[in-house]
PDB file of C-alpha atoms and ligand atoms in Angstrom:
ATOM      1  CA  MET A   1     -10.532  -7.883  12.737  1.00 47.00           C
ATOM      2  CA  SER A   2      -9.501 -11.204  11.339  1.00 49.00           C
ATOM      3  CA  GLN A   3      -5.751 -10.794  11.364  1.00 73.00           C
ATOM      4  CA  GLY A   4      -2.872  -9.048  13.033  1.00 87.00           C
ATOM      5  CA  TRP A   5      -1.586  -7.093  10.048  1.00 92.00           C
ATOM      6  CA  TYR A   6      -2.863  -3.823   8.655  1.00 93.00           C
ATOM      7  CA  PRO A   7      -1.498  -0.387   7.791  1.00 95.00           C
ATOM      8  CA  ILE A   8      -1.187   2.504  10.180  1.00 93.00           C
ATOM      9  CA  VAL A   9      -0.848   5.977   8.675  1.00 94.00           C
ATOM     10  CA  ASN A  10       1.223   8.629  10.378  1.00 92.00           C
ATOM     11  CA  ASN A  11      -0.764  11.736   9.561  1.00 90.00           C
ATOM     12  CA  GLU A  12       2.085  13.994  10.609  1.00 91.00           C
ATOM     13  CA  LEU A  13       4.057  12.641   7.661  1.00 94.00           C
ATOM     14  CA  CYS A  14       1.210  11.977   5.209  1.00 95.00           C
ATOM     15  CA  ASN A  15       0.828  14.554   2.423  1.00 96.00           C
ATOM     16  CA  SER A  16      -2.573  13.227   1.298  1.00 96.00           C
ATOM     17  CA  CYS A  17      -1.271  12.318  -2.149  1.00 97.00           C
ATOM     18  CA  GLY A  18      -3.685   9.384  -2.486  1.00 97.00           C
ATOM     19  CA  VAL A  19      -1.089   6.881  -3.710  1.00 98.00           C
ATOM     20  CA  CYS A  20      -1.875   4.293  -1.031  1.00 98.00           C
ATOM     21  CA  TYR A  21      -5.598   4.537  -1.681  1.00 98.00           C
ATOM     22  CA  ASP A  22      -5.107   4.201  -5.423  1.00 98.00           C
ATOM     23  CA  PHE A  23      -2.539   1.432  -5.105  1.00 98.00           C
ATOM     24  CA  CYS A  24      -4.144  -1.082  -2.748  1.00 98.00           C
ATOM     25  CA  PRO A  25      -6.125  -3.644  -4.750  1.00 97.00           C
ATOM     26  CA  HIS A  26      -7.910  -4.962  -1.676  1.00 97.00           C
ATOM     27  CA  GLY A  27      -9.998  -1.976  -0.646  1.00 96.00           C
ATOM     28  CA  VAL A  28      -8.274  -1.524   2.679  1.00 97.00           C
ATOM     29  CA  TYR A  29      -8.385   2.261   2.462  1.00 97.00           C
ATOM     30  CA  LYS A  30     -11.208   4.673   2.034  1.00 96.00           C
ATOM     31  CA  TRP A  31     -10.599   8.293   1.172  1.00 96.00           C
ATOM     32  CA  ASN A  32     -11.545  10.958   3.647  1.00 92.00           C
ATOM     33  CA  GLU A  33     -11.688  14.360   1.924  1.00 91.00           C
ATOM     34  CA  GLU A  34     -10.616  16.179   5.055  1.00 89.00           C
ATOM     35  CA  GLU A  35      -8.092  13.787   6.541  1.00 87.00           C
ATOM     36  CA  GLY A  36      -6.832  11.716   3.616  1.00 94.00           C
ATOM     37  CA  PRO A  37      -6.401   7.943   3.780  1.00 96.00           C
ATOM     38  CA  ALA A  38      -8.366   6.017   6.373  1.00 95.00           C
ATOM     39  CA  VAL A  39      -7.873   2.347   7.113  1.00 95.00           C
ATOM     40  CA  ALA A  40     -11.474   1.265   6.659  1.00 95.00           C
ATOM     41  CA  GLN A  41     -11.177  -2.465   5.932  1.00 95.00           C
ATOM     42  CA  PRO A  42      -8.102  -3.682   7.839  1.00 94.00           C
ATOM     43  CA  GLU A  43      -9.301  -7.278   7.582  1.00 94.00           C
ATOM     44  CA  ASN A  44      -8.748  -7.103   3.826  1.00 96.00           C
ATOM     45  CA  CYS A  45      -5.026  -6.395   4.209  1.00 96.00           C
ATOM     46  CA  ILE A  46      -2.691  -9.197   3.150  1.00 96.00           C
ATOM     47  CA  HIS A  47      -0.437 -10.400   5.934  1.00 94.00           C
ATOM     48  CA  GLY A  48       3.152  -9.418   5.214  1.00 92.00           C
ATOM     49  CA  CYS A  49       2.275  -7.102   2.302  1.00 95.00           C
ATOM     50  CA  HIS A  50       4.337  -3.900   2.243  1.00 95.00           C
ATOM     51  CA  GLY A  51       2.882  -2.625  -1.013  1.00 97.00           C
ATOM     52  CA  CYS A  52       1.486   0.685   0.115  1.00 97.00           C
ATOM     53  CA  GLU A  53       4.417   1.356   2.427  1.00 96.00           C
ATOM     54  CA  ASN A  54       6.761   0.918  -0.509  1.00 96.00           C
ATOM     55  CA  GLN A  55       4.673   3.273  -2.668  1.00 97.00           C
ATOM     56  CA  CYS A  56       4.268   6.011  -0.093  1.00 97.00           C
ATOM     57  CA  PRO A  57       6.506   8.993  -0.963  1.00 97.00           C
ATOM     58  CA  SER A  58       6.415  10.259   2.618  1.00 95.00           C
ATOM     59  CA  GLN A  59       7.281   7.065   4.467  1.00 94.00           C
ATOM     60  CA  ALA A  60       4.088   7.566   6.426  1.00 94.00           C
ATOM     61  CA  ILE A  61       2.902   3.941   6.503  1.00 94.00           C
ATOM     62  CA  ARG A  62       3.815   1.226   8.945  1.00 91.00           C
ATOM     63  CA  TYR A  63       1.939  -1.917   9.935  1.00 91.00           C
ATOM     64  CA  TYR A  64       0.257  -3.238  12.966  1.00 89.00           C
ATOM     65  CA  GLY A  65       1.926  -6.600  13.440  1.00 87.00           C
ATOM     66  CA  ASP A  66       5.216  -5.250  12.130  1.00 85.00           C
ATOM     67  CA  LEU A  67       5.802  -2.646  14.795  1.00 67.00           C
ATOM     68  CA  PRO A  68       7.865  -4.536  17.372  1.00 63.00           C
ATOM     69  CA  GLY A  69      11.466  -3.688  16.778  1.00 57.00           C
ATOM     70  CA  LYS A  70      10.679  -1.051  14.160  1.00 57.00           C
ATOM     71  CA  LYS A  71      11.576   2.521  14.869  1.00 53.00           C
ATOM     72  CA  ILE A  72       8.507   4.699  14.539  1.00 52.00           C
ATOM     73  CA  GLY A  73       7.891   8.289  15.389  1.00 50.00           C
ATOM     74  CA  GLY A  74       5.188  10.901  15.392  1.00 51.00           C
ATOM     75  CA  ALA A  75       1.510  10.348  15.880  1.00 49.00           C
ATOM     76  CA  PHE A  76       0.149   7.225  14.282  1.00 50.00           C
ATOM     77  CA  ARG A  77      -3.544   7.171  13.596  1.00 51.00           C
ATOM     78  CA  LEU A  78      -5.812   4.166  13.558  1.00 49.00           C
ATOM     79  CA  ASP A  79      -9.043   4.815  11.724  1.00 48.00           C
ATOM     80  CA  ILE A  80     -10.828   1.755  12.936  1.00 40.00           C
TER      81      ILE A  80
HETATM   82  S1  SF4 B 101       0.781   7.308   0.008  1.00 51.95           S
HETATM   83 FE1  SF4 B 101       1.597   8.067   1.965  1.00 51.95          FE
HETATM   84  S2  SF4 B 101       1.589  10.300   1.768  1.00 51.95           S
HETATM   85 FE2  SF4 B 101       0.249   9.489   0.169  1.00 51.95          FE
HETATM   86  S3  SF4 B 101      -1.817   9.514   1.072  1.00 51.95           S
HETATM   87 FE3  SF4 B 101      -0.931   7.481   1.464  1.00 51.95          FE
HETATM   88  S4  SF4 B 101       0.034   7.636   3.507  1.00 51.95           S
HETATM   89 FE4  SF4 B 101      -0.326   9.708   2.752  1.00 51.95          FE
HETATM   90  S1  SF4 B 102      -0.206  -3.656   2.760  1.00 51.95           S
HETATM   91 FE1  SF4 B 102      -0.909  -4.373   0.755  1.00 51.95          FE
HETATM   92  S2  SF4 B 102      -2.949  -5.206   1.093  1.00 51.95           S
HETATM   93 FE2  SF4 B 102      -2.425  -4.007   2.896  1.00 51.95          FE
HETATM   94  S3  SF4 B 102      -3.307  -1.976   2.538  1.00 51.95           S
HETATM   95 FE3  SF4 B 102      -1.201  -1.922   1.765  1.00 51.95          FE
HETATM   96  S4  SF4 B 102      -1.280  -2.486  -0.419  1.00 51.95           S
HETATM   97 FE4  SF4 B 102      -3.239  -3.064   0.564  1.00 51.95          FE
END
């Protein structure tokens, strides 16, 4: 991992809509047919980008590197 910023998907909130996977232009996600979005290339994520978080209809995305001070809940999954 080359940087301290990448998405973390809360799979308790995720509805597997695919928006994050379709939206990210940097290939950070891969699609897992059974589990939905997986963070496959975290090193490709752009530090400070909130693009997929802003697109997610379920508010299921937060970021490693952005967690201190942010209220999070449920089970976050790291697919790395
Ligand atoms: S946009 Fe949100 S709800 Fe949709 S697949 Fe991604 S994390 Fe899940
Ligand atoms: S934060 Fe930006 S660069 Fe990182 S996965 Fe989401 S859309 Fe892609």
